[in-house]
Amino acid sequence: MSNENKSIHEFDFDLICEYFSALDRQGPGSPEATLKALSFIDNLTNDSRIADLGCGTGGQTMTLAQHAPGQFTGMDIFPKFIDIFNQNAKRYELSQRVKGIVGSMDQLPFAEEEFDLIWSEGAIYNIGFERGLNEWRKYIKAGGFIAVTEASWFTDSRPNEIEKFWMDAYPEIDTIPNKLAQLQKAGYVPIASFVLPENCWTENFYDKQVYAQEIFLDKHSGNTMAEELVANERREAMLYSKYKQYYGYVFYVGKKL
Ligand code: SAH
């Protein structure tokens, strides 16, 4: 594939997209964690509407749809992810109830109070936790739910190296009590929060990338940007293994008042 006519920006996106398309999930998580969060949601029927924002290729959406009734809309900004998402829905024979659309989580094309549940794993950081909670609220029915995973600190202080990494990557990372206070302030009753187990990051995310990285590097041999992308992912995995007692993803489930 020739990329000469593309801007660096587009090229970068294509590479990121290709890299993550090879994986079942584009962020840390597991079917068990998804189902645990789902166990706190008690209002779903065949008529329910559920949105999964930043759904990626839909690993968690398919798990949800296999275990909960209702109509599911997955949304992601990358068309390639949505193509794979819709192929997955077909493969799992869920196409009647599960549809992927391309769109951005900061400009939702939905009606007010359209959803019984808004879901988002490893994605709300793209617009920020507080902003997402506040802006998405109007699309949820009264008595409906929001369930998101968000990077959180486990302790009040931590070593400089990991503090600096996160301040560069996502300065909105905060402690669990502070995130819960933000959830409540945004107009939800905090129903549950739990830390995602380590295997959501290791077995299910970083370990899966090891083989994919080799293939990716082979294919893009000599491409500095591809090499940098892989080096970044490897550094992230190394930092997780070194500092995992200080941070992780936390599932936050809230009920709209
Ligand atoms: N929920 C999936 C993917 C998480 S990765 C999982 O847990 O596996 C974060 C996802 O957010 C990516 O698929 C990325 O394409 C998507 N994304 C980034 N910015 C977005 C935006 N503005 N609107 C919608 N999706 C976005």
PDB file of C-alpha atoms and ligand atoms in Angstrom:
ATOM      1  CA  MET A   1       0.000   0.000   0.000  1.00  0.00           C
ATOM      2  CA  SER A   2       1.366   3.395  -0.938  1.00  0.00           C
ATOM      3  CA  ASN A   3       1.042   6.190   1.577  1.00  0.00           C
ATOM      4  CA  GLU A   4       2.906   8.957  -0.250  1.00  0.00           C
ATOM      5  CA  ASN A   5      -0.138  11.132  -0.708  1.00  0.00           C
ATOM      6  CA  LYS A   6      -1.300  10.946   2.846  1.00  0.00           C
ATOM      7  CA  SER A   7      -0.669  13.483   5.537  1.00  0.00           C
ATOM      8  CA  ILE A   8       1.295  12.267   8.542  1.00  0.00           C
ATOM      9  CA  HIS A   9      -1.896  12.553  10.567  1.00  0.00           C
ATOM     10  CA  GLU A  10      -3.871  10.181   8.326  1.00  0.00           C
ATOM     11  CA  PHE A  11      -0.983   7.798   8.055  1.00  0.00           C
ATOM     12  CA  ASP A  12      -0.674   7.681  11.807  1.00  0.00           C
ATOM     13  CA  PHE A  13      -4.394   6.924  12.203  1.00  0.00           C
ATOM     14  CA  ASP A  14      -4.234   4.175   9.599  1.00  0.00           C
ATOM     15  CA  LEU A  15      -1.335   2.553  11.391  1.00  0.00           C
ATOM     16  CA  ILE A  16      -2.978   2.767  14.802  1.00  0.00           C
ATOM     17  CA  CYS A  17      -6.168   1.387  13.339  1.00  0.00           C
ATOM     18  CA  GLU A  18      -4.380  -1.494  11.603  1.00  0.00           C
ATOM     19  CA  TYR A  19      -2.430  -2.332  14.752  1.00  0.00           C
ATOM     20  CA  PHE A  20      -5.512  -2.504  16.976  1.00  0.00           C
ATOM     21  CA  SER A  21      -7.781  -4.156  14.382  1.00  0.00           C
ATOM     22  CA  ALA A  22      -5.699  -7.291  14.774  1.00  0.00           C
ATOM     23  CA  LEU A  23      -6.832  -7.574  18.409  1.00  0.00           C
ATOM     24  CA  ASP A  24     -10.180  -8.751  19.821  1.00  0.00           C
ATOM     25  CA  ARG A  25     -10.158  -5.838  22.218  1.00  0.00           C
ATOM     26  CA  GLN A  26      -8.634  -2.400  21.873  1.00  0.00           C
ATOM     27  CA  GLY A  27      -8.385  -1.801  25.617  1.00  0.00           C
ATOM     28  CA  PRO A  28      -8.008  -3.724  28.888  1.00  0.00           C
ATOM     29  CA  GLY A  29     -11.064  -5.739  29.932  1.00  0.00           C
ATOM     30  CA  SER A  30     -12.627  -9.185  30.005  1.00  0.00           C
ATOM     31  CA  PRO A  31     -16.014 -10.855  29.476  1.00  0.00           C
ATOM     32  CA  GLU A  32     -16.092 -11.574  33.231  1.00  0.00           C
ATOM     33  CA  ALA A  33     -15.628  -7.892  34.111  1.00  0.00           C
ATOM     34  CA  THR A  34     -18.245  -6.849  31.538  1.00  0.00           C
ATOM     35  CA  LEU A  35     -20.744  -9.333  32.997  1.00  0.00           C
ATOM     36  CA  LYS A  36     -19.967  -8.302  36.552  1.00  0.00           C
ATOM     37  CA  ALA A  37     -20.779  -4.672  35.674  1.00  0.00           C
ATOM     38  CA  LEU A  38     -23.898  -5.830  33.821  1.00  0.00           C
ATOM     39  CA  SER A  39     -25.088  -7.640  36.975  1.00  0.00           C
ATOM     40  CA  PHE A  40     -25.722  -4.218  38.596  1.00  0.00           C
ATOM     41  CA  ILE A  41     -28.104  -3.130  35.789  1.00  0.00           C
ATOM     42  CA  ASP A  42     -31.647  -4.238  36.531  1.00  0.00           C
ATOM     43  CA  ASN A  43     -33.941  -2.427  34.112  1.00  0.00           C
ATOM     44  CA  LEU A  44     -33.369  -4.132  30.745  1.00  0.00           C
ATOM     45  CA  THR A  45     -36.144  -5.648  28.595  1.00  0.00           C
ATOM     46  CA  ASN A  46     -36.525  -6.543  24.898  1.00  0.00           C
ATOM     47  CA  ASP A  47     -37.508  -2.916  24.253  1.00  0.00           C
ATOM     48  CA  SER A  48     -34.432  -1.460  25.919  1.00  0.00           C
ATOM     49  CA  ARG A  49     -31.928   0.649  23.985  1.00  0.00           C
ATOM     50  CA  ILE A  50     -28.258   0.365  24.824  1.00  0.00           C
ATOM     51  CA  ALA A  51     -25.373   2.434  23.397  1.00  0.00           C
ATOM     52  CA  ASP A  52     -21.737   1.325  23.556  1.00  0.00           C
ATOM     53  CA  LEU A  53     -19.604   4.424  22.927  1.00  0.00           C
ATOM     54  CA  GLY A  54     -16.041   3.927  21.652  1.00  0.00           C
ATOM     55  CA  CYS A  55     -17.013   0.298  21.042  1.00  0.00           C
ATOM     56  CA  GLY A  56     -13.945  -0.590  18.932  1.00  0.00           C
ATOM     57  CA  THR A  57     -14.429  -3.920  17.160  1.00  0.00           C
ATOM     58  CA  GLY A  58     -17.109  -4.806  19.729  1.00  0.00           C
ATOM     59  CA  GLY A  59     -15.581  -7.485  21.982  1.00  0.00           C
ATOM     60  CA  GLN A  60     -17.548  -6.251  25.010  1.00  0.00           C
ATOM     61  CA  THR A  61     -20.667  -5.334  22.980  1.00  0.00           C
ATOM     62  CA  MET A  62     -21.071  -8.936  21.791  1.00  0.00           C
ATOM     63  CA  THR A  63     -20.657 -10.209  25.369  1.00  0.00           C
ATOM     64  CA  LEU A  64     -23.310  -7.748  26.535  1.00  0.00           C
ATOM     65  CA  ALA A  65     -25.763  -8.632  23.762  1.00  0.00           C
ATOM     66  CA  GLN A  66     -25.368 -12.354  24.450  1.00  0.00           C
ATOM     67  CA  HIS A  67     -26.372 -11.789  28.077  1.00  0.00           C
ATOM     68  CA  ALA A  68     -28.845  -8.910  28.029  1.00  0.00           C
ATOM     69  CA  PRO A  69     -32.037  -8.177  26.071  1.00  0.00           C
ATOM     70  CA  GLY A  70     -32.578  -5.028  23.996  1.00  0.00           C
ATOM     71  CA  GLN A  71     -31.272  -3.210  20.930  1.00  0.00           C
ATOM     72  CA  PHE A  72     -27.586  -2.319  20.909  1.00  0.00           C
ATOM     73  CA  THR A  73     -25.896   0.524  19.046  1.00  0.00           C
ATOM     74  CA  GLY A  74     -22.097   0.483  19.013  1.00  0.00           C
ATOM     75  CA  MET A  75     -20.393   3.700  17.991  1.00  0.00           C
ATOM     76  CA  ASP A  76     -16.757   4.335  17.121  1.00  0.00           C
ATOM     77  CA  ILE A  77     -14.835   7.022  15.288  1.00  0.00           C
ATOM     78  CA  PHE A  78     -12.853   4.505  13.167  1.00  0.00           C
ATOM     79  CA  PRO A  79     -14.860   3.107  10.200  1.00  0.00           C
ATOM     80  CA  LYS A  80     -12.584   0.054  10.016  1.00  0.00           C
ATOM     81  CA  PHE A  81     -13.458  -0.902  13.603  1.00  0.00           C
ATOM     82  CA  ILE A  82     -17.167  -0.525  12.802  1.00  0.00           C
ATOM     83  CA  ASP A  83     -16.790  -2.785   9.728  1.00  0.00           C
ATOM     84  CA  ILE A  84     -15.250  -5.471  11.929  1.00  0.00           C
ATOM     85  CA  PHE A  85     -17.890  -4.782  14.608  1.00  0.00           C
ATOM     86  CA  ASN A  86     -20.719  -5.430  12.127  1.00  0.00           C
ATOM     87  CA  GLN A  87     -19.000  -8.578  10.826  1.00  0.00           C
ATOM     88  CA  ASN A  88     -18.732  -9.782  14.415  1.00  0.00           C
ATOM     89  CA  ALA A  89     -22.434  -9.087  15.025  1.00  0.00           C
ATOM     90  CA  LYS A  90     -23.201 -11.241  11.983  1.00  0.00           C
ATOM     91  CA  ARG A  91     -20.830 -14.006  13.079  1.00  0.00           C
ATOM     92  CA  TYR A  92     -22.518 -14.178  16.490  1.00  0.00           C
ATOM     93  CA  GLU A  93     -25.977 -14.028  14.835  1.00  0.00           C
ATOM     94  CA  LEU A  94     -26.738 -10.804  16.647  1.00  0.00           C
ATOM     95  CA  SER A  95     -27.193  -8.506  13.607  1.00  0.00           C
ATOM     96  CA  GLN A  96     -30.918  -8.066  14.325  1.00  0.00           C
ATOM     97  CA  ARG A  97     -30.167  -6.498  17.689  1.00  0.00           C
ATOM     98  CA  VAL A  98     -26.619  -5.173  17.383  1.00  0.00           C
ATOM     99  CA  LYS A  99     -25.581  -2.436  14.958  1.00  0.00           C
ATOM    100  CA  GLY A 100     -22.364  -0.497  14.651  1.00  0.00           C
ATOM    101  CA  ILE A 101     -22.283   3.104  13.443  1.00  0.00           C
ATOM    102  CA  VAL A 102     -19.441   5.528  12.806  1.00  0.00           C
ATOM    103  CA  GLY A 103     -19.585   8.679  14.903  1.00  0.00           C
ATOM    104  CA  SER A 104     -17.935  10.717  17.586  1.00  0.00           C
ATOM    105  CA  MET A 105     -18.742  10.539  21.274  1.00  0.00           C
ATOM    106  CA  ASP A 106     -18.552  14.325  21.533  1.00  0.00           C
ATOM    107  CA  GLN A 107     -21.401  14.804  19.045  1.00  0.00           C
ATOM    108  CA  LEU A 108     -23.914  12.061  19.665  1.00  0.00           C
ATOM    109  CA  PRO A 109     -26.563  11.718  16.946  1.00  0.00           C
ATOM    110  CA  PHE A 110     -29.188  10.463  19.397  1.00  0.00           C
ATOM    111  CA  ALA A 111     -32.433  11.772  20.889  1.00  0.00           C
ATOM    112  CA  GLU A 112     -32.692  12.909  24.490  1.00  0.00           C
ATOM    113  CA  GLU A 113     -33.573  10.086  26.905  1.00  0.00           C
ATOM    114  CA  GLU A 114     -33.159   7.525  24.107  1.00  0.00           C
ATOM    115  CA  PHE A 115     -31.177   5.002  26.130  1.00  0.00           C
ATOM    116  CA  ASP A 116     -31.780   2.740  29.099  1.00  0.00           C
ATOM    117  CA  LEU A 117     -28.046   2.203  29.364  1.00  0.00           C
ATOM    118  CA  ILE A 118     -24.882   3.862  28.078  1.00  0.00           C
ATOM    119  CA  TRP A 119     -21.808   1.640  28.148  1.00  0.00           C
ATOM    120  CA  SER A 120     -18.197   2.596  27.453  1.00  0.00           C
ATOM    121  CA  GLU A 121     -15.126   0.481  28.202  1.00  0.00           C
ATOM    122  CA  GLY A 122     -11.688   2.043  27.968  1.00  0.00           C
ATOM    123  CA  ALA A 123     -12.937   4.908  25.826  1.00  0.00           C
ATOM    124  CA  ILE A 124     -14.502   7.766  27.830  1.00  0.00           C
ATOM    125  CA  TYR A 125     -10.992   9.189  28.358  1.00  0.00           C
ATOM    126  CA  ASN A 126     -11.132  10.368  24.739  1.00  0.00           C
ATOM    127  CA  ILE A 127     -13.360  13.250  25.829  1.00  0.00           C
ATOM    128  CA  GLY A 128     -12.596  12.993  29.550  1.00  0.00           C
ATOM    129  CA  PHE A 129     -14.513  11.235  32.339  1.00  0.00           C
ATOM    130  CA  GLU A 130     -16.334  14.264  33.751  1.00  0.00           C
ATOM    131  CA  ARG A 131     -17.223  15.706  30.371  1.00  0.00           C
ATOM    132  CA  GLY A 132     -18.508  12.326  29.137  1.00  0.00           C
ATOM    133  CA  LEU A 133     -20.608  11.753  32.266  1.00  0.00           C
ATOM    134  CA  ASN A 134     -22.132  15.220  31.997  1.00  0.00           C
ATOM    135  CA  GLU A 135     -22.732  15.318  28.242  1.00  0.00           C
ATOM    136  CA  TRP A 136     -24.054  11.770  27.877  1.00  0.00           C
ATOM    137  CA  ARG A 137     -26.504  12.089  30.772  1.00  0.00           C
ATOM    138  CA  LYS A 138     -29.222  13.741  28.712  1.00  0.00           C
ATOM    139  CA  TYR A 139     -29.356  10.728  26.351  1.00  0.00           C
ATOM    140  CA  ILE A 140     -30.187   8.393  29.262  1.00  0.00           C
ATOM    141  CA  LYS A 141     -33.745   7.886  30.497  1.00  0.00           C
ATOM    142  CA  ALA A 142     -34.549   8.757  34.105  1.00  0.00           C
ATOM    143  CA  GLY A 143     -33.787   5.603  36.101  1.00  0.00           C
ATOM    144  CA  GLY A 144     -31.381   4.437  33.361  1.00  0.00           C
ATOM    145  CA  PHE A 145     -27.733   3.524  33.842  1.00  0.00           C
ATOM    146  CA  ILE A 146     -24.227   4.437  32.785  1.00  0.00           C
ATOM    147  CA  ALA A 147     -21.334   1.963  33.024  1.00  0.00           C
ATOM    148  CA  VAL A 148     -17.797   2.991  32.107  1.00  0.00           C
ATOM    149  CA  THR A 149     -14.238   1.947  32.796  1.00  0.00           C
ATOM    150  CA  GLU A 150     -11.737   4.638  33.643  1.00  0.00           C
ATOM    151  CA  ALA A 151      -8.046   4.771  34.573  1.00  0.00           C
ATOM    152  CA  SER A 152      -7.815   5.383  38.329  1.00  0.00           C
ATOM    153  CA  TRP A 153      -5.169   5.676  41.026  1.00  0.00           C
ATOM    154  CA  PHE A 154      -5.346   3.112  43.822  1.00  0.00           C
ATOM    155  CA  THR A 155      -3.362   5.198  46.339  1.00  0.00           C
ATOM    156  CA  ASP A 156      -2.997   8.861  47.284  1.00  0.00           C
ATOM    157  CA  SER A 157       0.622   9.022  46.115  1.00  0.00           C
ATOM    158  CA  ARG A 158       2.851   7.079  43.725  1.00  0.00           C
ATOM    159  CA  PRO A 159       6.392   7.006  42.286  1.00  0.00           C
ATOM    160  CA  ASN A 160       7.410   9.879  39.995  1.00  0.00           C
ATOM    161  CA  GLU A 161       7.935   7.784  36.873  1.00  0.00           C
ATOM    162  CA  ILE A 162       4.355   6.547  36.741  1.00  0.00           C
ATOM    163  CA  GLU A 163       2.921   9.872  37.901  1.00  0.00           C
ATOM    164  CA  LYS A 164       4.703  11.596  35.021  1.00  0.00           C
ATOM    165  CA  PHE A 165       3.608   8.972  32.482  1.00  0.00           C
ATOM    166  CA  TRP A 166      -0.052   9.495  33.370  1.00  0.00           C
ATOM    167  CA  MET A 167       0.186  13.285  33.627  1.00  0.00           C
ATOM    168  CA  ASP A 168       1.365  13.236  29.991  1.00  0.00           C
ATOM    169  CA  ALA A 169      -1.088  10.568  28.825  1.00  0.00           C
ATOM    170  CA  TYR A 170      -4.272  11.470  30.739  1.00  0.00           C
ATOM    171  CA  PRO A 171      -4.020  14.044  33.534  1.00  0.00           C
ATOM    172  CA  GLU A 172      -7.679  13.414  34.467  1.00  0.00           C
ATOM    173  CA  ILE A 173      -6.690  10.096  36.071  1.00  0.00           C
ATOM    174  CA  ASP A 174      -7.695  10.359  39.759  1.00  0.00           C
ATOM    175  CA  THR A 175      -8.370   8.267  42.855  1.00  0.00           C
ATOM    176  CA  ILE A 176     -11.468   6.071  43.108  1.00  0.00           C
ATOM    177  CA  PRO A 177     -13.187   8.236  45.786  1.00  0.00           C
ATOM    178  CA  ASN A 178     -12.646  11.330  43.612  1.00  0.00           C
ATOM    179  CA  LYS A 179     -14.061   9.581  40.531  1.00  0.00           C
ATOM    180  CA  LEU A 180     -17.095   8.440  42.536  1.00  0.00           C
ATOM    181  CA  ALA A 181     -17.652  12.005  43.748  1.00  0.00           C
ATOM    182  CA  GLN A 182     -17.558  13.169  40.095  1.00  0.00           C
ATOM    183  CA  LEU A 183     -20.099  10.496  39.170  1.00  0.00           C
ATOM    184  CA  GLN A 184     -22.450  11.707  41.899  1.00  0.00           C
ATOM    185  CA  LYS A 185     -21.878  15.373  41.039  1.00  0.00           C
ATOM    186  CA  ALA A 186     -22.786  14.659  37.403  1.00  0.00           C
ATOM    187  CA  GLY A 187     -26.245  13.492  38.518  1.00  0.00           C
ATOM    188  CA  TYR A 188     -25.931   9.741  38.976  1.00  0.00           C
ATOM    189  CA  VAL A 189     -26.270   7.560  42.056  1.00  0.00           C
ATOM    190  CA  PRO A 190     -22.997   5.624  42.333  1.00  0.00           C
ATOM    191  CA  ILE A 191     -24.297   2.043  42.223  1.00  0.00           C
ATOM    192  CA  ALA A 192     -21.031   0.119  42.025  1.00  0.00           C
ATOM    193  CA  SER A 193     -17.343   0.413  41.400  1.00  0.00           C
ATOM    194  CA  PHE A 194     -14.792  -2.361  41.154  1.00  0.00           C
ATOM    195  CA  VAL A 195     -11.193  -2.691  40.053  1.00  0.00           C
ATOM    196  CA  LEU A 196     -10.611  -4.714  36.888  1.00  0.00           C
ATOM    197  CA  PRO A 197      -8.461  -7.761  37.700  1.00  0.00           C
ATOM    198  CA  GLU A 198      -4.867  -7.808  36.452  1.00  0.00           C
ATOM    199  CA  ASN A 199      -5.596 -10.380  33.749  1.00  0.00           C
ATOM    200  CA  CYS A 200      -7.706  -7.725  31.962  1.00  0.00           C
ATOM    201  CA  TRP A 201      -4.413  -5.942  31.244  1.00  0.00           C
ATOM    202  CA  THR A 202      -1.982  -8.848  30.969  1.00  0.00           C
ATOM    203  CA  GLU A 203      -3.528 -11.984  29.391  1.00  0.00           C
ATOM    204  CA  ASN A 204      -6.369 -10.114  27.674  1.00  0.00           C
ATOM    205  CA  PHE A 205      -4.523  -7.063  26.400  1.00  0.00           C
ATOM    206  CA  TYR A 206      -0.733  -6.788  26.538  1.00  0.00           C
ATOM    207  CA  ASP A 207       0.009 -10.511  26.045  1.00  0.00           C
ATOM    208  CA  LYS A 208      -2.272 -10.587  22.981  1.00  0.00           C
ATOM    209  CA  GLN A 209      -0.204  -7.788  21.441  1.00  0.00           C
ATOM    210  CA  VAL A 210       3.114  -9.657  21.569  1.00  0.00           C
ATOM    211  CA  TYR A 211       2.440 -11.814  18.500  1.00  0.00           C
ATOM    212  CA  ALA A 212       0.508  -9.053  16.712  1.00  0.00           C
ATOM    213  CA  GLN A 213       3.532  -6.757  17.195  1.00  0.00           C
ATOM    214  CA  GLU A 214       5.872  -9.167  15.428  1.00  0.00           C
ATOM    215  CA  ILE A 215       3.590  -9.445  12.415  1.00  0.00           C
ATOM    216  CA  PHE A 216       3.038  -5.689  12.358  1.00  0.00           C
ATOM    217  CA  LEU A 217       6.777  -4.911  12.543  1.00  0.00           C
ATOM    218  CA  ASP A 218       7.546  -7.457   9.845  1.00  0.00           C
ATOM    219  CA  LYS A 219       4.986  -5.909   7.554  1.00  0.00           C
ATOM    220  CA  HIS A 220       6.155  -2.340   8.213  1.00  0.00           C
ATOM    221  CA  SER A 221       9.857  -3.096   8.428  1.00  0.00           C
ATOM    222  CA  GLY A 222      11.867   0.167   8.275  1.00  0.00           C
ATOM    223  CA  ASN A 223       8.828   2.341   9.040  1.00  0.00           C
ATOM    224  CA  THR A 224       9.849   4.535  12.005  1.00  0.00           C
ATOM    225  CA  MET A 225       6.301   5.431  12.903  1.00  0.00           C
ATOM    226  CA  ALA A 226       5.283   1.784  13.125  1.00  0.00           C
ATOM    227  CA  GLU A 227       8.354   1.064  15.223  1.00  0.00           C
ATOM    228  CA  GLU A 228       7.522   3.949  17.540  1.00  0.00           C
ATOM    229  CA  LEU A 229       3.943   2.776  17.916  1.00  0.00           C
ATOM    230  CA  VAL A 230       5.102  -0.678  18.992  1.00  0.00           C
ATOM    231  CA  ALA A 231       7.794   0.780  21.275  1.00  0.00           C
ATOM    232  CA  ASN A 232       5.106   2.889  22.981  1.00  0.00           C
ATOM    233  CA  GLU A 233       2.834  -0.090  23.532  1.00  0.00           C
ATOM    234  CA  ARG A 234       5.758  -2.101  24.919  1.00  0.00           C
ATOM    235  CA  ARG A 235       6.694   0.720  27.281  1.00  0.00           C
ATOM    236  CA  GLU A 236       3.100   0.932  28.498  1.00  0.00           C
ATOM    237  CA  ALA A 237       3.088  -2.822  29.183  1.00  0.00           C
ATOM    238  CA  MET A 238       6.406  -2.570  31.030  1.00  0.00           C
ATOM    239  CA  LEU A 239       5.125   0.309  33.175  1.00  0.00           C
ATOM    240  CA  TYR A 240       1.954  -1.610  33.981  1.00  0.00           C
ATOM    241  CA  SER A 241       3.913  -4.609  35.193  1.00  0.00           C
ATOM    242  CA  LYS A 242       6.190  -2.351  37.276  1.00  0.00           C
ATOM    243  CA  TYR A 243       3.506  -0.120  38.828  1.00  0.00           C
ATOM    244  CA  LYS A 244       0.273  -2.121  38.732  1.00  0.00           C
ATOM    245  CA  GLN A 245      -0.256  -1.762  42.469  1.00  0.00           C
ATOM    246  CA  TYR A 246      -0.702   1.993  41.946  1.00  0.00           C
ATOM    247  CA  TYR A 247      -3.242   2.194  39.110  1.00  0.00           C
ATOM    248  CA  GLY A 248      -5.638   0.294  36.918  1.00  0.00           C
ATOM    249  CA  TYR A 249      -9.014   0.470  35.271  1.00  0.00           C
ATOM    250  CA  VAL A 250     -12.079   0.738  37.463  1.00  0.00           C
ATOM    251  CA  PHE A 251     -15.649   0.015  36.381  1.00  0.00           C
ATOM    252  CA  TYR A 252     -18.037   2.747  37.523  1.00  0.00           C
ATOM    253  CA  VAL A 253     -21.780   2.094  37.374  1.00  0.00           C
ATOM    254  CA  GLY A 254     -24.196   4.961  37.981  1.00  0.00           C
ATOM    255  CA  LYS A 255     -27.963   5.347  37.899  1.00  0.00           C
ATOM    256  CA  LYS A 256     -29.459   8.530  36.497  1.00  0.00           C
ATOM    257  CA  LEU A 257     -31.770  10.235  38.976  1.00  0.00           C
TER     258      LEU A 257
HETATM  259  N1  SAH B   1     -14.404  -0.395  24.002  1.00  0.00           N
HETATM  260  C1  SAH B   1     -13.391  -1.077  23.238  1.00  0.00           C
HETATM  261  C2  SAH B   1     -12.363  -0.129  22.624  1.00  0.00           C
HETATM  262  C3  SAH B   1     -11.546   0.682  23.609  1.00  0.00           C
HETATM  263  S1  SAH B   1     -10.222   1.601  22.827  1.00  0.00           S
HETATM  264  C4  SAH B   1     -12.700  -2.104  24.125  1.00  0.00           C
HETATM  265  O1  SAH B   1     -12.797  -2.004  25.352  1.00  0.00           O
HETATM  266  O2  SAH B   1     -12.044  -2.997  23.585  1.00  0.00           O
HETATM  267  C5  SAH B   1     -10.925   3.226  22.653  1.00  0.00           C
HETATM  268  C6  SAH B   1     -11.852   3.335  21.442  1.00  0.00           C
HETATM  269  O3  SAH B   1     -12.379   4.662  21.393  1.00  0.00           O
HETATM  270  C7  SAH B   1     -11.171   3.086  20.111  1.00  0.00           C
HETATM  271  O4  SAH B   1     -11.900   2.106  19.418  1.00  0.00           O
HETATM  272  C8  SAH B   1     -11.230   4.444  19.411  1.00  0.00           C
HETATM  273  O5  SAH B   1     -11.346   4.349  18.007  1.00  0.00           O
HETATM  274  C9  SAH B   1     -12.465   5.046  20.033  1.00  0.00           C
HETATM  275  N2  SAH B   1     -12.547   6.505  19.961  1.00  0.00           N
HETATM  276  C10 SAH B   1     -11.562   7.423  20.124  1.00  0.00           C
HETATM  277  N3  SAH B   1     -12.066   8.670  20.039  1.00  0.00           N
HETATM  278  C11 SAH B   1     -13.398   8.544  19.808  1.00  0.00           C
HETATM  279  C12 SAH B   1     -14.463   9.476  19.618  1.00  0.00           C
HETATM  280  N4  SAH B   1     -14.259  10.796  19.658  1.00  0.00           N
HETATM  281  N5  SAH B   1     -15.710   9.000  19.399  1.00  0.00           N
HETATM  282  C13 SAH B   1     -15.941   7.654  19.356  1.00  0.00           C
HETATM  283  N6  SAH B   1     -14.963   6.729  19.521  1.00  0.00           N
HETATM  284  C14 SAH B   1     -13.715   7.166  19.752  1.00  0.00           C
END
